[in-house]
mmCIF file with all atom_site columns, C-alpha atoms in Angstrom:
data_model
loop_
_atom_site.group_PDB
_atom_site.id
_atom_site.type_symbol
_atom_site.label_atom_id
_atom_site.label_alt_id
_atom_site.label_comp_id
_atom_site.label_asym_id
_atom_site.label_entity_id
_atom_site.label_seq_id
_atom_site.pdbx_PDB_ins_code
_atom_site.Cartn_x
_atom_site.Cartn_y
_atom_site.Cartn_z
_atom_site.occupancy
_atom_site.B_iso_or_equiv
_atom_site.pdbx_formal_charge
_atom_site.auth_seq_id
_atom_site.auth_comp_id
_atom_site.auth_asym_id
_atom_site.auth_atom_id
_atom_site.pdbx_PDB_model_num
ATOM 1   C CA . UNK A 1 1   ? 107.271 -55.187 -94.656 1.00 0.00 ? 1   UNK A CA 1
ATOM 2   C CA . UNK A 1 2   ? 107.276 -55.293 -90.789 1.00 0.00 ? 2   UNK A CA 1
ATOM 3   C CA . UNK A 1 3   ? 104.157 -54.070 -88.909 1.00 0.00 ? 3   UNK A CA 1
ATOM 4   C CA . UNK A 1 4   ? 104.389 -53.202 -85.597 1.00 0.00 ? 4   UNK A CA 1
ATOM 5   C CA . UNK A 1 5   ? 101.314 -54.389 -82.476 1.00 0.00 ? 5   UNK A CA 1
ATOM 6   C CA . UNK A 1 6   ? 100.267 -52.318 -79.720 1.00 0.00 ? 6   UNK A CA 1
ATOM 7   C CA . UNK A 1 7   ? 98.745  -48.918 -79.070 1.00 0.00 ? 7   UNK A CA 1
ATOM 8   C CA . UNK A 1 8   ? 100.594 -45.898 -80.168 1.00 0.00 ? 8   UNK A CA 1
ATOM 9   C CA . UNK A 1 9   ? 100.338 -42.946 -77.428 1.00 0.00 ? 9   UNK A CA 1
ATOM 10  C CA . UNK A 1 10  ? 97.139  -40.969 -78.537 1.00 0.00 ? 10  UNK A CA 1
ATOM 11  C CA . UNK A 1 11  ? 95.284  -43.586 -78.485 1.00 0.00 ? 11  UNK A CA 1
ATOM 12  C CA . UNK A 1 12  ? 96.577  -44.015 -75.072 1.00 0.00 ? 12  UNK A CA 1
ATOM 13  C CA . UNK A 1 13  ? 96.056  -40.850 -74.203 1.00 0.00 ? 13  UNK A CA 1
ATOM 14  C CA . UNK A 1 14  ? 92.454  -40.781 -75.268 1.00 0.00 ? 14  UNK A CA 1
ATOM 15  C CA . UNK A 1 15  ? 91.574  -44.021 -73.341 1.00 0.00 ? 15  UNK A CA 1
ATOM 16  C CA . UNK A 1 16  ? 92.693  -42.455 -70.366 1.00 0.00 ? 16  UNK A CA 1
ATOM 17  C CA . UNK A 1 17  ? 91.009  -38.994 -71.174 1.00 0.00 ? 17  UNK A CA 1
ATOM 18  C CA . UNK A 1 18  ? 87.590  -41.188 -71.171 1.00 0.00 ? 18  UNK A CA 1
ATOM 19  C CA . UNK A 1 19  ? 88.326  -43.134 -68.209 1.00 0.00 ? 19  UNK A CA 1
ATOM 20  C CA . UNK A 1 20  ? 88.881  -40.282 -66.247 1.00 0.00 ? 20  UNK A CA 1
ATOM 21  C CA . UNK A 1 21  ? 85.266  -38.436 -67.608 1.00 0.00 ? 21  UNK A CA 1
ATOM 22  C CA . UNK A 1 22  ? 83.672  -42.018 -66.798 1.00 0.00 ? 22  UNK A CA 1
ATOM 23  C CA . UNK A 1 23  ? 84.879  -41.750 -62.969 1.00 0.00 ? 23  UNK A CA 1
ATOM 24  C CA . UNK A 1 24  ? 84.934  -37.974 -62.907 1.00 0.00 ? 24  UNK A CA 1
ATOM 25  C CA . UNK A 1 25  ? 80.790  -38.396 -63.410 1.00 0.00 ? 25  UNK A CA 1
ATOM 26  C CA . UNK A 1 26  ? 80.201  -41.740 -61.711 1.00 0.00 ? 26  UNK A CA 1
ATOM 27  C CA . UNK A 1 27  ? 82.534  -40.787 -58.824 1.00 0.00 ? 27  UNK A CA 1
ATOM 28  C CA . UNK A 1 28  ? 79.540  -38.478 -56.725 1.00 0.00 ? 28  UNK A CA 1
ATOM 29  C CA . UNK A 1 29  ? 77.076  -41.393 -56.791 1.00 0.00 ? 29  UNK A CA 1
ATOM 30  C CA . UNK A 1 30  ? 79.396  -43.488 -54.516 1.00 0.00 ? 30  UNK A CA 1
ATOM 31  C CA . UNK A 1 31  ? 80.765  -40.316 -52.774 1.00 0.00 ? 31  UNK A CA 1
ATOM 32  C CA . UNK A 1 32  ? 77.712  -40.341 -49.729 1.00 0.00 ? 32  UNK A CA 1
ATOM 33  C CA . UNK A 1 33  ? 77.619  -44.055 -48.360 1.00 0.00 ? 33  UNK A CA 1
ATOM 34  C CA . UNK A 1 34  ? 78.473  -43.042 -45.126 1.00 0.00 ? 34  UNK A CA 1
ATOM 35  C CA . UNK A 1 35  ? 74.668  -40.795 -45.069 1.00 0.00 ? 35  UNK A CA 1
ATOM 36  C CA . UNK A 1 36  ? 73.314  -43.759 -46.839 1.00 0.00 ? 36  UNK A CA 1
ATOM 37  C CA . UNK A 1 37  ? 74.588  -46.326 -43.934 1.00 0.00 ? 37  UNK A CA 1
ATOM 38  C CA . UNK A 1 38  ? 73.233  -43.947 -41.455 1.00 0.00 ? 38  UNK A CA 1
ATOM 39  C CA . UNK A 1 39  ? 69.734  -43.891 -43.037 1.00 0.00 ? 39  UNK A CA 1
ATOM 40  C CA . UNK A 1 40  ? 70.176  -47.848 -43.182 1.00 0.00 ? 40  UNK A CA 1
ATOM 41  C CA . UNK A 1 41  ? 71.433  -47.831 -39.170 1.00 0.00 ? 41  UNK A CA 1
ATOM 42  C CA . UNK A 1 42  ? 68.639  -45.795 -38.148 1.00 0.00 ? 42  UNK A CA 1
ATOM 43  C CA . UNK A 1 43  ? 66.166  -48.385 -39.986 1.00 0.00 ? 43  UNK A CA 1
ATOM 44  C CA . UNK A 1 44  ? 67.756  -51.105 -38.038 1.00 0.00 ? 44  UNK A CA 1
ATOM 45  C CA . UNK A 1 45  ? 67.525  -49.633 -34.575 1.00 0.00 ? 45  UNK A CA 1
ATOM 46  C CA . UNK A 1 46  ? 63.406  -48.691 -35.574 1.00 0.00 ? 46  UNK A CA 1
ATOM 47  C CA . UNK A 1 47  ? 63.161  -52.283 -36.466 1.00 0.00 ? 47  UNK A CA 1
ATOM 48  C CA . UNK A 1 48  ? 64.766  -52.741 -33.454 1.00 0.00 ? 48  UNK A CA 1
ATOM 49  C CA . UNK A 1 49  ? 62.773  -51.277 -31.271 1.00 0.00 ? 49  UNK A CA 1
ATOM 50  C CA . UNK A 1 50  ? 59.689  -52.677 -33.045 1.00 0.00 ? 50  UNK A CA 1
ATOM 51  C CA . UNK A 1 51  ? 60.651  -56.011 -32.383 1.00 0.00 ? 51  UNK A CA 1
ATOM 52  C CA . UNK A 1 52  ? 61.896  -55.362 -28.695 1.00 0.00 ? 52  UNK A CA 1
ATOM 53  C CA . UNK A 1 53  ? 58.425  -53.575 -28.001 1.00 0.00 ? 53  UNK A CA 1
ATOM 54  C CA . UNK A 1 54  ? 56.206  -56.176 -29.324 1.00 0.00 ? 54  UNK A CA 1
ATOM 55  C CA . UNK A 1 55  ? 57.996  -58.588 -27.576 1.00 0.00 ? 55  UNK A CA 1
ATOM 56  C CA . UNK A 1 56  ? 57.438  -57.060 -23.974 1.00 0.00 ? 56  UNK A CA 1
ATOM 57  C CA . UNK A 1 57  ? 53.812  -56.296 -24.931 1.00 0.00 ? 57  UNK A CA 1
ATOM 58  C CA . UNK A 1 58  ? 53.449  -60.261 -25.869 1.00 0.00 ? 58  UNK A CA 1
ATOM 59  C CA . UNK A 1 59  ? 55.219  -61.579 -22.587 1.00 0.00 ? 59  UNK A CA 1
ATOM 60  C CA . UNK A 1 60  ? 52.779  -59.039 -20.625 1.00 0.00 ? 60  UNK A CA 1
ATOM 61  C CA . UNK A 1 61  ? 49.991  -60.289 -22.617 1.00 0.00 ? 61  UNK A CA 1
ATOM 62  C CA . UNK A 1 62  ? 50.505  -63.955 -22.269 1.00 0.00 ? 62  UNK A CA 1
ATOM 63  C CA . UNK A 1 63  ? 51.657  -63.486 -18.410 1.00 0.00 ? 63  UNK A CA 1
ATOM 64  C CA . UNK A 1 64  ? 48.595  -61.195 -17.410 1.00 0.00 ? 64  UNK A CA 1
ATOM 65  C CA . UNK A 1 65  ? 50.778  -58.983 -16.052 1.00 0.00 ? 65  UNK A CA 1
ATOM 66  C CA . UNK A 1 66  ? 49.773  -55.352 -15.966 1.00 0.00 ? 66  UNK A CA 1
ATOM 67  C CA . UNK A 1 67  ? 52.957  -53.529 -15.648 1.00 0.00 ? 67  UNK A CA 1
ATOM 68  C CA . UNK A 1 68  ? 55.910  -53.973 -13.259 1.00 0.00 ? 68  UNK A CA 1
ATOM 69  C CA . UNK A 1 69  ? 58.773  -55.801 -14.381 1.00 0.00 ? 69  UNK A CA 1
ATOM 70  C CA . UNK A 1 70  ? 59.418  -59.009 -16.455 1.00 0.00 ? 70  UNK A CA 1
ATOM 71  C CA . UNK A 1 71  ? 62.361  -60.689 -17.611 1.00 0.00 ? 71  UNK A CA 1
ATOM 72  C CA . UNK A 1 72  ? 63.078  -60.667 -21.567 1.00 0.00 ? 72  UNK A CA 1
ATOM 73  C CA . UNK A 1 73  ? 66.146  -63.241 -21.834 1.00 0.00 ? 73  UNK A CA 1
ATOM 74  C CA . UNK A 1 74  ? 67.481  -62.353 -18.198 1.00 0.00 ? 74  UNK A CA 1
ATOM 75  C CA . UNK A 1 75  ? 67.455  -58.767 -18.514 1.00 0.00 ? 75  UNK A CA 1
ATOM 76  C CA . UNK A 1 76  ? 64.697  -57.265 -16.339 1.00 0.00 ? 76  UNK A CA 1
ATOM 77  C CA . UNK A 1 77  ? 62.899  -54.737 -18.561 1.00 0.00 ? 77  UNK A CA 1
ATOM 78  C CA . UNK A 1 78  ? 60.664  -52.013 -16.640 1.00 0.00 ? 78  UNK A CA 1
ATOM 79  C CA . UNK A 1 79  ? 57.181  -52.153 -18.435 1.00 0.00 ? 79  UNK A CA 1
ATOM 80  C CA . UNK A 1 80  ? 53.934  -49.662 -18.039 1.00 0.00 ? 80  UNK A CA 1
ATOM 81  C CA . UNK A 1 81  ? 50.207  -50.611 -17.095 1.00 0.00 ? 81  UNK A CA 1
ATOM 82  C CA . UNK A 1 82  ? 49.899  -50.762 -20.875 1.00 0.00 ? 82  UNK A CA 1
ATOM 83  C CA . UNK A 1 83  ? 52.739  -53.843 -21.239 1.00 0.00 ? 83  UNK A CA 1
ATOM 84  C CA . UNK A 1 84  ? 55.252  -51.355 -23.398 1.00 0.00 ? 84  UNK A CA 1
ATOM 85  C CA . UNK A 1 85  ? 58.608  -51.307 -21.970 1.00 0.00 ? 85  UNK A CA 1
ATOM 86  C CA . UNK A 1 86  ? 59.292  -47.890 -20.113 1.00 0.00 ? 86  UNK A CA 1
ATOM 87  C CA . UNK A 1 87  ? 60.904  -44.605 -21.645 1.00 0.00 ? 87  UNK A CA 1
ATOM 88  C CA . UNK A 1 88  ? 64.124  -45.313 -19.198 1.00 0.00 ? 88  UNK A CA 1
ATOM 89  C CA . UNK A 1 89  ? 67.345  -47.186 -18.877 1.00 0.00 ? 89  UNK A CA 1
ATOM 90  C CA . UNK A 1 90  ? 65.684  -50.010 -17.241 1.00 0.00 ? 90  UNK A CA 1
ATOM 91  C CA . UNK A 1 91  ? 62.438  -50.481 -19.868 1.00 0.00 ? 91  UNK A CA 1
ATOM 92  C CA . UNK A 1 92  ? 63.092  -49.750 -23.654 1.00 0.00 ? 92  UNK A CA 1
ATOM 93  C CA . UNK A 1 93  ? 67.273  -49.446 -23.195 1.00 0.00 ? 93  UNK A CA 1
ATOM 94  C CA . UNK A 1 94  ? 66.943  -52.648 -21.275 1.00 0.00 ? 94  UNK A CA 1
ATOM 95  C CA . UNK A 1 95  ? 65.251  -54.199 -23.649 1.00 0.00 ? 95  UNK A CA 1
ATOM 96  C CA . UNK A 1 96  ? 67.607  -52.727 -26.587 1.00 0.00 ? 96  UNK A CA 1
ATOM 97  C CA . UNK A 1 97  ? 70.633  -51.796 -25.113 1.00 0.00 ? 97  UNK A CA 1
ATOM 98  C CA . UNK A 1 98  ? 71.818  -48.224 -27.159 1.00 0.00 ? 98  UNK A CA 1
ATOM 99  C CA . UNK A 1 99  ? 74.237  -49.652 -30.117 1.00 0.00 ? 99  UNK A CA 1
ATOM 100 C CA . UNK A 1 100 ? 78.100  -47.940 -29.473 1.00 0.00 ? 100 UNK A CA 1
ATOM 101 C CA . UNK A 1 101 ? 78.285  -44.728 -30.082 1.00 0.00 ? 101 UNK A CA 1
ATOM 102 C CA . UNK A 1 102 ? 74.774  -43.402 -30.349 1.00 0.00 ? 102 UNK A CA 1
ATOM 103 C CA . UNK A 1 103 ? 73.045  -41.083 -27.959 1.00 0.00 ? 103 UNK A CA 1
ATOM 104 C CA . UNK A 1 104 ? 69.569  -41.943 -26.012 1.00 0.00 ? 104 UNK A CA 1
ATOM 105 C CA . UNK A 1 105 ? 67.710  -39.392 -24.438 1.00 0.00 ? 105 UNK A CA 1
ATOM 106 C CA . UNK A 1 106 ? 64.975  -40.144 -22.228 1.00 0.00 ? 106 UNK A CA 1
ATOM 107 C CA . UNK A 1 107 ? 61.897  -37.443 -22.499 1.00 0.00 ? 107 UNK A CA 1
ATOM 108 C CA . UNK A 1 108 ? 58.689  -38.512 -21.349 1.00 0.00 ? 108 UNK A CA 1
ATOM 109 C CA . UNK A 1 109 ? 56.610  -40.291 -22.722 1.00 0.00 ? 109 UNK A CA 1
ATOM 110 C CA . UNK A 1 110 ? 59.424  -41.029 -25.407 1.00 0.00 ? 110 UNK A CA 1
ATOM 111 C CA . UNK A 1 111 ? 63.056  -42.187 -25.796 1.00 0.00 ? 111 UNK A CA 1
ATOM 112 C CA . UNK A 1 112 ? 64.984  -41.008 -28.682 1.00 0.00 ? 112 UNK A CA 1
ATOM 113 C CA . UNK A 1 113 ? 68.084  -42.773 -30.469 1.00 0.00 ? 113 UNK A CA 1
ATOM 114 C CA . UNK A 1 114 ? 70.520  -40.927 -32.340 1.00 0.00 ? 114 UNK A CA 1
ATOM 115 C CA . UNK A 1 115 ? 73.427  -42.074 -34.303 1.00 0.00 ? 115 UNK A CA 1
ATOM 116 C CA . UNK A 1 116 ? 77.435  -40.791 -33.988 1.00 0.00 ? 116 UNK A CA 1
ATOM 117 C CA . UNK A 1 117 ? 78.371  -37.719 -36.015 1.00 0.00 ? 117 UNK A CA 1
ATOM 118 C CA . UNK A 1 118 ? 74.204  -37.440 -37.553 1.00 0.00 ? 118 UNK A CA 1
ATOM 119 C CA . UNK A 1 119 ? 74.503  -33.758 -39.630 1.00 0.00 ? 119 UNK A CA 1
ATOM 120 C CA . UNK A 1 120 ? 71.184  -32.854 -38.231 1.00 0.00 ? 120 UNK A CA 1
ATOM 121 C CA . UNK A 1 121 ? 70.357  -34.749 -35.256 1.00 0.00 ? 121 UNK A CA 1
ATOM 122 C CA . UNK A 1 122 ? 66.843  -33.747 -34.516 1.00 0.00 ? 122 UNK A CA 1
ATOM 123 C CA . UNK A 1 123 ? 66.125  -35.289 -38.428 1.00 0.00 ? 123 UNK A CA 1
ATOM 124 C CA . UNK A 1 124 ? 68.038  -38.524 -37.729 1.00 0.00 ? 124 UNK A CA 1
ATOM 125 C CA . UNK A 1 125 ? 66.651  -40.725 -35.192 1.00 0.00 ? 125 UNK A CA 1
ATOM 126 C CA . UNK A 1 126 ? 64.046  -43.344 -33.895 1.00 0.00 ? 126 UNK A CA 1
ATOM 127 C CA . UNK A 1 127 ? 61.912  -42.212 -31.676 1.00 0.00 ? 127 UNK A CA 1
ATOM 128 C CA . UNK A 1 128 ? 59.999  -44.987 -29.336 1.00 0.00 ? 128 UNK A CA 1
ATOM 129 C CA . UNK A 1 129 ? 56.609  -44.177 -27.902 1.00 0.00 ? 129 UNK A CA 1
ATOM 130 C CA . UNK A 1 130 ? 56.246  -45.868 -24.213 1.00 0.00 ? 130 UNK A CA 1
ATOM 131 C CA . UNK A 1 131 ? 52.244  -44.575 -24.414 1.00 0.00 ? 131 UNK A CA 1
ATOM 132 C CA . UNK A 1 132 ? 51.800  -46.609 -27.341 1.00 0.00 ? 132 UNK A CA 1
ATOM 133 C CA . UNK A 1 133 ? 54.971  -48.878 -28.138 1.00 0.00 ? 133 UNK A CA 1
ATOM 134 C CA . UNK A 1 134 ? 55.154  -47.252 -31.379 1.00 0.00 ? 134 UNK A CA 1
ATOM 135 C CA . UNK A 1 135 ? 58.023  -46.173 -33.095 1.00 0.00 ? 135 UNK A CA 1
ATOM 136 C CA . UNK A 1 136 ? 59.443  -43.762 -35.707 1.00 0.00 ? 136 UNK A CA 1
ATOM 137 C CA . UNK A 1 137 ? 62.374  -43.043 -37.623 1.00 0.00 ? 137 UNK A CA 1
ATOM 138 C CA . UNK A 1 138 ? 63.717  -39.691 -39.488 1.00 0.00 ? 138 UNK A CA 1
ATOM 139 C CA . UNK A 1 139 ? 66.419  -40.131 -42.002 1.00 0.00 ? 139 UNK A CA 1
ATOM 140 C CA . UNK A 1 140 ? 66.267  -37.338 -44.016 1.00 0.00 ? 140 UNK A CA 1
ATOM 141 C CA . UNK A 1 141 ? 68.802  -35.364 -42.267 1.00 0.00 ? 141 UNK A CA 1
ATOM 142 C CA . UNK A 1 142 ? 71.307  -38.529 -42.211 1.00 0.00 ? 142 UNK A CA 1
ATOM 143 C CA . UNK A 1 143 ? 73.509  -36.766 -44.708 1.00 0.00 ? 143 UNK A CA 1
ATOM 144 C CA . UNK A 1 144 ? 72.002  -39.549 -47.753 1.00 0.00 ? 144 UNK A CA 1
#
């Protein structure tokens, strides 16, 4: 008697009926990484700023300067009687130059960073505080 190895077609069939139901309903969870890597971008550039206004608050501090203009790794960074880098292109932009692509406005007392092609820009940003060097980020209309 001769038996025959290998798959006959239904059973073919079927394995491709349940691959297709495993990607049909795994398929949206990977669908949005583009909102997700905006939410993650506008992190970075918060972090960013963070870092870039502590750093001209510390040179100010340890200089005893008390506003003006100092020099963070050759760029000249504008900086107010508080030692925070200015809300213009020559303080906080200076000190972290916009990444490609996004849009900075400048609105006293704050400077606001917006990525490329954000769904709701006015909910997807970081937003740095000259007054205070603070900073704040809104991802929740970053399309994640």
């Amino acid at each position: 008697m001769y038996q025959q190895k290998g798959f006959t077609l239904i059973e073919l069939v079927v394995v491709i009926v349940i691959l297709g139901l495993l990607a049909a309903t795994a398929l949206p969870r990977f669908i949005n990484l583009q909102g997700d890597a905006r939410q993650a971008a506008v992190q970075g550039v918060g972090g960013g700023l963070r870092s870039a206004a502590a750093l001209a608050k510390a040179h100010v501090m340890v200089n005893g300067s008390s506003g003006g203009t100092i020099s963070m790794d050759g760029v000249n960074v504008a900086v107010n009687a508080s030692g925070y880098p200015t809300n213009a292109v020559g303080g906080i932009e200076a000190a972290l130059p916009s990444p490609e692509g996004w849009t900075v406005v400048h609105a006293a007392p704050t400077t606001t960073y917006t990525p490329p092609s954000a769904p709701t820009p006015g909910t997807c940003n970081a937003v740095y505080n000259a007054n205070n060097g603070s900073v704040t980020t809104a991802s929740a209309g970053c399309g994640g």
